[in-house]
Amino acid sequence: MQRDDPKTLVSTDWLSRHLRDPDLRILDASWYLPDMGRDARSEYDAAHIPGARYFDIDDVSDSRSDLPHMAPPIEKFMSRMRAMGVGDGHQVVVYDGAGLFSAARVWWLFRLMGQVDVAVLDGGFVKWQAEGRDVEDMPPIVRDRHMTVRRQNQMVKDVTQVASASKLGDYQIVDARSAPRFRGDAPEPRPGLRAGHIPGSRNVPYGTLLNADSTMKDPAALKAVFEAAGVDLSKPAITTCGSGVTAAVLSLALEIIGKTDHSLYDGSWSEWGMFPTVPVETGPAATGDN
C-alpha cells in the first residue's frame, strides 16, 4: 500500500512522477556513524537522485555547542537553505543512503523551523537504486530562494525539560537506541558516557518501525510496535536516542499514526549520559513506572 503524504512520507513512485516539478527540492541527508565506515559526501558526489542537493547534518547545526549536530540558530538555517536554493513555496523531499536513518532528522529540523511541506523518501536511496531509477553525479544548478522561518519551540526539549518530564511522568519518553544500549549492556559509541537510559523511558529501537527493505511499516503496525513497548500514547511524547538523529525516526512514525504532540530531546544520550547530576537506569524498562 502506498502512503504518499507530502508532509510525512512519499514513495519512490511518487518522487519519480514529481521529479521534474519546478518547485520540488530533493535533499540527500545521508549521515553515518563512524563505525559504519561510509563517507556520505563522497557517495553523494558519485551518485544521487537527479537534482538532489547535499544536506550536511553536521554543518547545518549549532557550532557553538559541544554536543553533536544540535539544531542551528534560525539565522544559520535560513542562510544555509538560501545557499542551497530551498525556500518558501518548495515541496521538500529528504532521503538518505541507509534507507531510512538520518533523513527523518532533517524532516524534523524543517518542522522545527515551521516548514510543513517536507517529506521523507520511503526506503531512501537504497530502494531508489534497487528499482533501477535514474541517478546522476552532477551538482544541481542552485538559485537563491528566501525561506520564512517560524521556529516551533514546542518540538524540541532540553535536558532540564526532559529531567522534569522523567521525574513527573507527564510525558512519555521514548528511546530509539538498540535494546542493549538502552539496558546498559552495551557500551556507548561516544566515549565518556554512562550506560543506561532516562528513568521512566520506553525503548522502541528505530529499526523495529521499519520493514526489511527499510520502508516504514503501515500505521497500524507502527502503533502496535509502540504499544508493545509499553508506550503510553495518551501522553505527549519526547523522543530520544544517541545524538538526536534516529529519535526523529520515532517522531516521524508518531506523526504518521496521527500523534502530533511529540517533541525531540536534541541533546539525547550524548548530553544525558555525560551529565553527572541526572539519574540513569539500567536493565529493561520497568512496568508500571511513569
PDB file of C-alpha atoms in Angstrom:
ATOM      1  CA  MET A   1       0.000   0.000   0.000  1.00  0.00           C
ATOM      2  CA  GLN A   2       1.392   3.392  -0.990  1.00  0.00           C
ATOM      3  CA  ARG A   3       1.094   6.023   1.711  1.00  0.00           C
ATOM      4  CA  ASP A   4       2.037   9.164  -0.123  1.00  0.00           C
ATOM      5  CA  ASP A   5       1.770  12.201   2.138  1.00  0.00           C
ATOM      6  CA  PRO A   6       3.965  15.146   1.099  1.00  0.00           C
ATOM      7  CA  LYS A   7       4.024  16.264   4.752  1.00  0.00           C
ATOM      8  CA  THR A   8       5.462  12.991   6.118  1.00  0.00           C
ATOM      9  CA  LEU A   9       6.390  10.153   3.769  1.00  0.00           C
ATOM     10  CA  VAL A  10       6.371   9.634  -0.013  1.00  0.00           C
ATOM     11  CA  SER A  11       7.148   6.593  -2.143  1.00  0.00           C
ATOM     12  CA  THR A  12       9.763   6.232  -4.845  1.00  0.00           C
ATOM     13  CA  ASP A  13       6.878   6.074  -7.353  1.00  0.00           C
ATOM     14  CA  TRP A  14       5.589   9.438  -6.111  1.00  0.00           C
ATOM     15  CA  LEU A  15       9.028  11.032  -6.346  1.00  0.00           C
ATOM     16  CA  SER A  16       9.581   9.638  -9.818  1.00  0.00           C
ATOM     17  CA  ARG A  17       6.293  11.154 -11.003  1.00  0.00           C
ATOM     18  CA  HIS A  18       7.128  14.558  -9.487  1.00  0.00           C
ATOM     19  CA  LEU A  19      10.872  14.591 -10.236  1.00  0.00           C
ATOM     20  CA  ARG A  20      10.627  17.439 -12.757  1.00  0.00           C
ATOM     21  CA  ASP A  21       8.203  19.608 -10.770  1.00  0.00           C
ATOM     22  CA  PRO A  22       9.691  23.127 -10.714  1.00  0.00           C
ATOM     23  CA  ASP A  23       9.011  23.636  -7.006  1.00  0.00           C
ATOM     24  CA  LEU A  24      10.356  20.268  -5.843  1.00  0.00           C
ATOM     25  CA  ARG A  25      13.606  20.288  -3.883  1.00  0.00           C
ATOM     26  CA  ILE A  26      15.328  16.986  -3.089  1.00  0.00           C
ATOM     27  CA  LEU A  27      17.873  16.742  -0.272  1.00  0.00           C
ATOM     28  CA  ASP A  28      20.394  13.947   0.273  1.00  0.00           C
ATOM     29  CA  ALA A  29      20.714  13.977   4.061  1.00  0.00           C
ATOM     30  CA  SER A  30      22.905  10.891   4.377  1.00  0.00           C
ATOM     31  CA  TRP A  31      24.871  10.727   7.630  1.00  0.00           C
ATOM     32  CA  TYR A  32      26.665   7.789   9.179  1.00  0.00           C
ATOM     33  CA  LEU A  33      28.199   6.819  12.492  1.00  0.00           C
ATOM     34  CA  PRO A  34      31.982   6.327  12.373  1.00  0.00           C
ATOM     35  CA  ASP A  35      31.664   2.550  12.774  1.00  0.00           C
ATOM     36  CA  MET A  36      29.549   2.375   9.602  1.00  0.00           C
ATOM     37  CA  GLY A  37      32.658   3.105   7.539  1.00  0.00           C
ATOM     38  CA  ARG A  38      30.875   5.233   4.943  1.00  0.00           C
ATOM     39  CA  ASP A  39      31.549   8.734   3.583  1.00  0.00           C
ATOM     40  CA  ALA A  40      28.221  10.434   2.914  1.00  0.00           C
ATOM     41  CA  ARG A  41      29.593  13.323   0.873  1.00  0.00           C
ATOM     42  CA  SER A  42      31.719  11.203  -1.447  1.00  0.00           C
ATOM     43  CA  GLU A  43      28.792   8.840  -2.011  1.00  0.00           C
ATOM     44  CA  TYR A  44      26.609  11.827  -2.938  1.00  0.00           C
ATOM     45  CA  ASP A  45      29.287  13.117  -5.324  1.00  0.00           C
ATOM     46  CA  ALA A  46      29.420   9.703  -7.024  1.00  0.00           C
ATOM     47  CA  ALA A  47      25.657   9.223  -7.419  1.00  0.00           C
ATOM     48  CA  HIS A  48      22.476  10.877  -6.229  1.00  0.00           C
ATOM     49  CA  ILE A  49      18.849  11.324  -7.244  1.00  0.00           C
ATOM     50  CA  PRO A  50      18.669  13.840 -10.123  1.00  0.00           C
ATOM     51  CA  GLY A  51      18.548  17.392  -8.809  1.00  0.00           C
ATOM     52  CA  ALA A  52      19.333  16.456  -5.213  1.00  0.00           C
ATOM     53  CA  ARG A  53      21.311  18.855  -3.033  1.00  0.00           C
ATOM     54  CA  TYR A  54      23.587  17.535  -0.281  1.00  0.00           C
ATOM     55  CA  PHE A  55      22.413  18.429   3.228  1.00  0.00           C
ATOM     56  CA  ASP A  56      25.276  18.175   5.743  1.00  0.00           C
ATOM     57  CA  ILE A  57      23.703  17.454   9.142  1.00  0.00           C
ATOM     58  CA  ASP A  58      26.938  18.289  10.965  1.00  0.00           C
ATOM     59  CA  ASP A  59      27.325  21.609   9.126  1.00  0.00           C
ATOM     60  CA  VAL A  60      23.704  22.785   9.410  1.00  0.00           C
ATOM     61  CA  SER A  61      23.941  22.734  13.196  1.00  0.00           C
ATOM     62  CA  ASP A  62      24.787  24.886  16.198  1.00  0.00           C
ATOM     63  CA  SER A  63      28.564  25.308  16.016  1.00  0.00           C
ATOM     64  CA  ARG A  64      28.538  26.949  19.463  1.00  0.00           C
ATOM     65  CA  SER A  65      27.508  23.686  21.141  1.00  0.00           C
ATOM     66  CA  ASP A  66      29.892  20.950  22.246  1.00  0.00           C
ATOM     67  CA  LEU A  67      27.137  18.419  21.529  1.00  0.00           C
ATOM     68  CA  PRO A  68      26.914  16.810  18.065  1.00  0.00           C
ATOM     69  CA  HIS A  69      24.711  18.402  15.365  1.00  0.00           C
ATOM     70  CA  MET A  70      22.372  20.332  17.642  1.00  0.00           C
ATOM     71  CA  ALA A  71      19.632  22.322  15.882  1.00  0.00           C
ATOM     72  CA  PRO A  72      21.122  25.503  14.397  1.00  0.00           C
ATOM     73  CA  PRO A  73      20.059  29.064  15.160  1.00  0.00           C
ATOM     74  CA  ILE A  74      17.294  30.328  12.870  1.00  0.00           C
ATOM     75  CA  GLU A  75      19.656  32.678  11.017  1.00  0.00           C
ATOM     76  CA  LYS A  76      22.118  29.917  10.180  1.00  0.00           C
ATOM     77  CA  PHE A  77      19.374  27.593   8.962  1.00  0.00           C
ATOM     78  CA  MET A  78      17.950  30.324   6.744  1.00  0.00           C
ATOM     79  CA  SER A  79      21.328  31.202   5.239  1.00  0.00           C
ATOM     80  CA  ARG A  80      22.239  27.571   4.566  1.00  0.00           C
ATOM     81  CA  MET A  81      18.862  26.919   2.916  1.00  0.00           C
ATOM     82  CA  ARG A  82      19.164  30.072   0.798  1.00  0.00           C
ATOM     83  CA  ALA A  83      22.572  28.884  -0.406  1.00  0.00           C
ATOM     84  CA  MET A  84      21.006  25.508  -1.280  1.00  0.00           C
ATOM     85  CA  GLY A  85      18.162  27.175  -3.151  1.00  0.00           C
ATOM     86  CA  VAL A  86      15.492  25.875  -0.773  1.00  0.00           C
ATOM     87  CA  GLY A  87      12.805  28.317   0.342  1.00  0.00           C
ATOM     88  CA  ASP A  88       9.184  29.366   0.524  1.00  0.00           C
ATOM     89  CA  GLY A  89       6.812  27.542  -1.793  1.00  0.00           C
ATOM     90  CA  HIS A  90       9.003  24.472  -2.209  1.00  0.00           C
ATOM     91  CA  GLN A  91       7.989  20.881  -1.610  1.00  0.00           C
ATOM     92  CA  VAL A  92      10.998  19.236   0.019  1.00  0.00           C
ATOM     93  CA  VAL A  93      11.764  15.508  -0.124  1.00  0.00           C
ATOM     94  CA  VAL A  94      14.608  14.191   2.036  1.00  0.00           C
ATOM     95  CA  TYR A  95      16.362  10.852   1.622  1.00  0.00           C
ATOM     96  CA  ASP A  96      19.448   9.054   2.888  1.00  0.00           C
ATOM     97  CA  GLY A  97      21.711   6.266   1.704  1.00  0.00           C
ATOM     98  CA  ALA A  98      20.877   3.852   4.527  1.00  0.00           C
ATOM     99  CA  GLY A  99      17.181   3.526   3.652  1.00  0.00           C
ATOM    100  CA  LEU A 100      15.527   5.425   6.476  1.00  0.00           C
ATOM    101  CA  PHE A 101      18.058   6.529   9.048  1.00  0.00           C
ATOM    102  CA  SER A 102      19.153  10.172   9.044  1.00  0.00           C
ATOM    103  CA  ALA A 103      16.598  11.664   6.616  1.00  0.00           C
ATOM    104  CA  ALA A 104      13.974  11.872   9.363  1.00  0.00           C
ATOM    105  CA  ARG A 105      16.293  14.156  11.354  1.00  0.00           C
ATOM    106  CA  VAL A 106      16.176  16.722   8.538  1.00  0.00           C
ATOM    107  CA  TRP A 107      12.397  16.279   8.230  1.00  0.00           C
ATOM    108  CA  TRP A 108      12.153  17.107  11.949  1.00  0.00           C
ATOM    109  CA  LEU A 109      14.540  20.053  11.596  1.00  0.00           C
ATOM    110  CA  PHE A 110      12.385  21.567   8.842  1.00  0.00           C
ATOM    111  CA  ARG A 111       9.300  21.054  11.010  1.00  0.00           C
ATOM    112  CA  LEU A 112      11.094  22.728  13.930  1.00  0.00           C
ATOM    113  CA  MET A 113      11.676  25.703  11.641  1.00  0.00           C
ATOM    114  CA  GLY A 114       7.976  25.886  10.779  1.00  0.00           C
ATOM    115  CA  GLN A 115       8.176  24.200   7.370  1.00  0.00           C
ATOM    116  CA  VAL A 116       5.395  21.657   6.774  1.00  0.00           C
ATOM    117  CA  ASP A 117       5.766  20.796   3.061  1.00  0.00           C
ATOM    118  CA  VAL A 118       8.538  18.299   3.690  1.00  0.00           C
ATOM    119  CA  ALA A 119       8.533  14.519   3.408  1.00  0.00           C
ATOM    120  CA  VAL A 120      10.957  11.617   3.779  1.00  0.00           C
ATOM    121  CA  LEU A 121      11.516   9.269   0.836  1.00  0.00           C
ATOM    122  CA  ASP A 122      10.274   5.860   1.995  1.00  0.00           C
ATOM    123  CA  GLY A 123      13.105   3.355   1.603  1.00  0.00           C
ATOM    124  CA  GLY A 124      15.544   6.088   0.610  1.00  0.00           C
ATOM    125  CA  PHE A 125      18.318   5.870  -1.964  1.00  0.00           C
ATOM    126  CA  VAL A 126      18.637   2.119  -1.363  1.00  0.00           C
ATOM    127  CA  LYS A 127      15.138   1.491  -2.711  1.00  0.00           C
ATOM    128  CA  TRP A 128      15.533   4.077  -5.483  1.00  0.00           C
ATOM    129  CA  GLN A 129      18.660   2.343  -6.784  1.00  0.00           C
ATOM    130  CA  ALA A 130      17.249  -1.155  -6.319  1.00  0.00           C
ATOM    131  CA  GLU A 131      14.403  -0.180  -8.621  1.00  0.00           C
ATOM    132  CA  GLY A 132      16.854   0.937 -11.312  1.00  0.00           C
ATOM    133  CA  ARG A 133      15.782   4.576 -11.258  1.00  0.00           C
ATOM    134  CA  ASP A 134      17.871   7.414 -12.672  1.00  0.00           C
ATOM    135  CA  VAL A 135      20.866   8.795 -10.784  1.00  0.00           C
ATOM    136  CA  GLU A 136      23.415  11.475 -11.643  1.00  0.00           C
ATOM    137  CA  ASP A 137      26.779  12.713 -10.415  1.00  0.00           C
ATOM    138  CA  MET A 138      26.409  16.375 -11.355  1.00  0.00           C
ATOM    139  CA  PRO A 139      25.650  19.065  -8.745  1.00  0.00           C
ATOM    140  CA  PRO A 140      22.367  20.879  -9.361  1.00  0.00           C
ATOM    141  CA  ILE A 141      22.113  24.462 -10.591  1.00  0.00           C
ATOM    142  CA  VAL A 142      21.118  26.447  -7.499  1.00  0.00           C
ATOM    143  CA  ARG A 143      19.261  29.746  -7.371  1.00  0.00           C
ATOM    144  CA  ASP A 144      18.800  31.623  -4.098  1.00  0.00           C
ATOM    145  CA  ARG A 145      15.371  31.407  -2.531  1.00  0.00           C
ATOM    146  CA  HIS A 146      14.183  33.131   0.646  1.00  0.00           C
ATOM    147  CA  MET A 147      12.729  30.995   3.426  1.00  0.00           C
ATOM    148  CA  THR A 148      10.395  32.336   6.100  1.00  0.00           C
ATOM    149  CA  VAL A 149      11.195  30.582   9.378  1.00  0.00           C
ATOM    150  CA  ARG A 150       8.924  30.394  12.411  1.00  0.00           C
ATOM    151  CA  ARG A 151      10.626  28.199  14.991  1.00  0.00           C
ATOM    152  CA  GLN A 152       8.241  25.787  16.716  1.00  0.00           C
ATOM    153  CA  ASN A 153       9.779  25.658  20.176  1.00  0.00           C
ATOM    154  CA  GLN A 154       7.341  23.003  21.376  1.00  0.00           C
ATOM    155  CA  MET A 155       9.012  20.477  19.056  1.00  0.00           C
ATOM    156  CA  VAL A 156      12.320  20.397  20.939  1.00  0.00           C
ATOM    157  CA  LYS A 157      13.277  19.730  24.558  1.00  0.00           C
ATOM    158  CA  ASP A 158      16.434  20.418  26.555  1.00  0.00           C
ATOM    159  CA  VAL A 159      17.951  18.452  29.437  1.00  0.00           C
ATOM    160  CA  THR A 160      16.108  20.442  32.131  1.00  0.00           C
ATOM    161  CA  GLN A 161      12.738  19.851  30.489  1.00  0.00           C
ATOM    162  CA  VAL A 162      13.447  16.155  29.995  1.00  0.00           C
ATOM    163  CA  ALA A 163      14.613  15.765  33.594  1.00  0.00           C
ATOM    164  CA  SER A 164      11.333  17.304  34.733  1.00  0.00           C
ATOM    165  CA  ALA A 165       9.335  15.031  32.414  1.00  0.00           C
ATOM    166  CA  SER A 166      11.217  11.983  33.716  1.00  0.00           C
ATOM    167  CA  LYS A 167      10.520  12.932  37.319  1.00  0.00           C
ATOM    168  CA  LEU A 168       6.874  13.946  36.908  1.00  0.00           C
ATOM    169  CA  GLY A 169       5.872  11.320  34.356  1.00  0.00           C
ATOM    170  CA  ASP A 170       3.686  13.796  32.480  1.00  0.00           C
ATOM    171  CA  TYR A 171       5.366  12.923  29.161  1.00  0.00           C
ATOM    172  CA  GLN A 172       6.155   9.546  27.629  1.00  0.00           C
ATOM    173  CA  ILE A 173       9.875   9.433  26.849  1.00  0.00           C
ATOM    174  CA  VAL A 174      10.705   7.020  24.011  1.00  0.00           C
ATOM    175  CA  ASP A 175      14.293   5.928  23.243  1.00  0.00           C
ATOM    176  CA  ALA A 176      15.278   4.852  19.702  1.00  0.00           C
ATOM    177  CA  ARG A 177      18.609   3.230  20.635  1.00  0.00           C
ATOM    178  CA  SER A 178      19.212  -0.529  20.468  1.00  0.00           C
ATOM    179  CA  ALA A 179      17.949  -2.636  23.361  1.00  0.00           C
ATOM    180  CA  PRO A 180      21.481  -3.477  24.640  1.00  0.00           C
ATOM    181  CA  ARG A 181      22.391   0.219  24.792  1.00  0.00           C
ATOM    182  CA  PHE A 182      19.063   1.069  26.431  1.00  0.00           C
ATOM    183  CA  ARG A 183      19.581  -1.605  29.101  1.00  0.00           C
ATOM    184  CA  GLY A 184      23.187  -0.512  29.641  1.00  0.00           C
ATOM    185  CA  ASP A 185      24.572  -3.875  28.494  1.00  0.00           C
ATOM    186  CA  ALA A 186      26.456  -2.413  25.533  1.00  0.00           C
ATOM    187  CA  PRO A 187      28.939   0.462  25.607  1.00  0.00           C
ATOM    188  CA  GLU A 188      28.044   3.790  24.057  1.00  0.00           C
ATOM    189  CA  PRO A 189      29.829   4.616  20.758  1.00  0.00           C
ATOM    190  CA  ARG A 190      30.820   8.008  22.158  1.00  0.00           C
ATOM    191  CA  PRO A 191      33.477   7.891  24.895  1.00  0.00           C
ATOM    192  CA  GLY A 192      32.863   9.172  28.410  1.00  0.00           C
ATOM    193  CA  LEU A 193      29.142   8.464  28.582  1.00  0.00           C
ATOM    194  CA  ARG A 194      27.408   6.424  31.240  1.00  0.00           C
ATOM    195  CA  ALA A 195      25.404   3.400  30.119  1.00  0.00           C
ATOM    196  CA  GLY A 196      21.652   3.003  30.549  1.00  0.00           C
ATOM    197  CA  HIS A 197      18.554   5.086  29.898  1.00  0.00           C
ATOM    198  CA  ILE A 198      16.482   8.004  31.164  1.00  0.00           C
ATOM    199  CA  PRO A 199      14.308   6.846  34.092  1.00  0.00           C
ATOM    200  CA  GLY A 200      10.753   6.154  33.006  1.00  0.00           C
ATOM    201  CA  SER A 201      11.572   5.932  29.314  1.00  0.00           C
ATOM    202  CA  ARG A 202      10.450   3.176  26.969  1.00  0.00           C
ATOM    203  CA  ASN A 203      12.586   1.512  24.318  1.00  0.00           C
ATOM    204  CA  VAL A 204      11.488   1.438  20.673  1.00  0.00           C
ATOM    205  CA  PRO A 205      14.641   0.728  18.613  1.00  0.00           C
ATOM    206  CA  TYR A 206      14.107   2.672  15.413  1.00  0.00           C
ATOM    207  CA  GLY A 207      14.648  -0.417  13.256  1.00  0.00           C
ATOM    208  CA  THR A 208      11.543  -2.073  14.735  1.00  0.00           C
ATOM    209  CA  LEU A 209       9.460   0.554  12.917  1.00  0.00           C
ATOM    210  CA  LEU A 210      10.857  -0.448   9.515  1.00  0.00           C
ATOM    211  CA  ASN A 211      10.206  -3.266   7.083  1.00  0.00           C
ATOM    212  CA  ALA A 212      13.020  -5.447   5.739  1.00  0.00           C
ATOM    213  CA  ASP A 213      13.506  -3.033   2.804  1.00  0.00           C
ATOM    214  CA  SER A 214      13.888  -0.035   5.179  1.00  0.00           C
ATOM    215  CA  THR A 215      10.457   1.334   4.313  1.00  0.00           C
ATOM    216  CA  MET A 216       8.231   2.456   7.169  1.00  0.00           C
ATOM    217  CA  LYS A 217       5.656  -0.021   8.454  1.00  0.00           C
ATOM    218  CA  ASP A 218       1.996   0.823   7.925  1.00  0.00           C
ATOM    219  CA  PRO A 219       0.244   2.965  10.565  1.00  0.00           C
ATOM    220  CA  ALA A 220      -1.491   0.059  12.318  1.00  0.00           C
ATOM    221  CA  ALA A 221       1.786  -1.845  12.626  1.00  0.00           C
ATOM    222  CA  LEU A 222       3.595   1.285  13.865  1.00  0.00           C
ATOM    223  CA  LYS A 223       1.006   1.783  16.573  1.00  0.00           C
ATOM    224  CA  ALA A 224       1.331  -1.867  17.583  1.00  0.00           C
ATOM    225  CA  VAL A 225       5.127  -1.524  17.948  1.00  0.00           C
ATOM    226  CA  PHE A 226       4.763   1.471  20.268  1.00  0.00           C
ATOM    227  CA  GLU A 227       2.065  -0.234  22.339  1.00  0.00           C
ATOM    228  CA  ALA A 228       4.058  -3.481  22.612  1.00  0.00           C
ATOM    229  CA  ALA A 229       6.948  -1.449  24.051  1.00  0.00           C
ATOM    230  CA  GLY A 230       4.663  -0.046  26.748  1.00  0.00           C
ATOM    231  CA  VAL A 231       4.464   3.434  25.252  1.00  0.00           C
ATOM    232  CA  ASP A 232       1.518   5.394  26.642  1.00  0.00           C
ATOM    233  CA  LEU A 233       0.234   7.139  23.524  1.00  0.00           C
ATOM    234  CA  SER A 234      -2.225   9.191  25.570  1.00  0.00           C
ATOM    235  CA  LYS A 235       0.667  11.283  26.927  1.00  0.00           C
ATOM    236  CA  PRO A 236       2.667  13.800  24.884  1.00  0.00           C
ATOM    237  CA  ALA A 237       5.849  12.112  23.698  1.00  0.00           C
ATOM    238  CA  ILE A 238       9.519  13.033  23.882  1.00  0.00           C
ATOM    239  CA  THR A 239      11.766  11.068  21.517  1.00  0.00           C
ATOM    240  CA  THR A 240      15.432  10.484  22.255  1.00  0.00           C
ATOM    241  CA  CYS A 241      18.381   8.404  21.006  1.00  0.00           C
ATOM    242  CA  GLY A 242      22.177   8.723  20.949  1.00  0.00           C
ATOM    243  CA  SER A 243      22.541  12.176  19.400  1.00  0.00           C
ATOM    244  CA  GLY A 244      19.112  13.221  18.122  1.00  0.00           C
ATOM    245  CA  VAL A 245      19.231  11.527  14.703  1.00  0.00           C
ATOM    246  CA  THR A 246      17.259   8.271  14.960  1.00  0.00           C
ATOM    247  CA  ALA A 247      14.952   9.824  17.576  1.00  0.00           C
ATOM    248  CA  ALA A 248      13.466  11.623  14.563  1.00  0.00           C
ATOM    249  CA  VAL A 249      12.515   8.263  13.014  1.00  0.00           C
ATOM    250  CA  LEU A 250      10.287   7.794  16.072  1.00  0.00           C
ATOM    251  CA  SER A 251       8.961  11.346  15.673  1.00  0.00           C
ATOM    252  CA  LEU A 252       8.103  10.652  12.022  1.00  0.00           C
ATOM    253  CA  ALA A 253       6.357   7.398  12.950  1.00  0.00           C
ATOM    254  CA  LEU A 254       4.325   9.160  15.654  1.00  0.00           C
ATOM    255  CA  GLU A 255       3.277  11.816  13.133  1.00  0.00           C
ATOM    256  CA  ILE A 256       2.232   9.102  10.664  1.00  0.00           C
ATOM    257  CA  ILE A 257      -0.059   7.447  13.216  1.00  0.00           C
ATOM    258  CA  GLY A 258      -1.702  10.814  13.851  1.00  0.00           C
ATOM    259  CA  LYS A 259       0.053  11.705  17.105  1.00  0.00           C
ATOM    260  CA  THR A 260       1.131  15.328  16.761  1.00  0.00           C
ATOM    261  CA  ASP A 261       2.047  16.140  20.391  1.00  0.00           C
ATOM    262  CA  HIS A 262       5.645  14.944  20.148  1.00  0.00           C
ATOM    263  CA  SER A 263       8.965  16.696  20.700  1.00  0.00           C
ATOM    264  CA  LEU A 264      12.588  15.620  20.357  1.00  0.00           C
ATOM    265  CA  TYR A 265      15.296  15.745  23.010  1.00  0.00           C
ATOM    266  CA  ASP A 266      18.040  17.313  20.919  1.00  0.00           C
ATOM    267  CA  GLY A 267      20.956  16.558  23.239  1.00  0.00           C
ATOM    268  CA  SER A 268      19.768  12.959  23.701  1.00  0.00           C
ATOM    269  CA  TRP A 269      22.169  10.476  25.326  1.00  0.00           C
ATOM    270  CA  SER A 270      25.225  12.476  24.214  1.00  0.00           C
ATOM    271  CA  GLU A 271      24.087  15.021  26.792  1.00  0.00           C
ATOM    272  CA  TRP A 272      22.198  12.952  29.369  1.00  0.00           C
ATOM    273  CA  GLY A 273      24.903  10.282  29.580  1.00  0.00           C
ATOM    274  CA  MET A 274      27.572  12.846  30.379  1.00  0.00           C
ATOM    275  CA  PHE A 275      25.597  14.881  32.957  1.00  0.00           C
ATOM    276  CA  PRO A 276      26.591  13.588  36.424  1.00  0.00           C
ATOM    277  CA  THR A 277      23.591  15.187  38.131  1.00  0.00           C
ATOM    278  CA  VAL A 278      20.791  13.415  36.222  1.00  0.00           C
ATOM    279  CA  PRO A 279      19.789   9.847  37.117  1.00  0.00           C
ATOM    280  CA  VAL A 280      20.370   6.809  34.899  1.00  0.00           C
ATOM    281  CA  GLU A 281      18.516   3.499  34.948  1.00  0.00           C
ATOM    282  CA  THR A 282      19.846   0.195  33.629  1.00  0.00           C
ATOM    283  CA  GLY A 283      18.073  -3.006  32.681  1.00  0.00           C
ATOM    284  CA  PRO A 284      14.770  -3.247  30.804  1.00  0.00           C
ATOM    285  CA  ALA A 285      12.090  -0.597  31.236  1.00  0.00           C
ATOM    286  CA  ALA A 286      10.193  -1.280  34.445  1.00  0.00           C
ATOM    287  CA  THR A 287       6.489  -1.996  34.118  1.00  0.00           C
ATOM    288  CA  GLY A 288       4.166   0.409  35.824  1.00  0.00           C
ATOM    289  CA  ASP A 289       6.651   3.269  36.089  1.00  0.00           C
ATOM    290  CA  ASN A 290       5.887   6.748  34.818  1.00  0.00           C
TER     291      ASN A 290
END
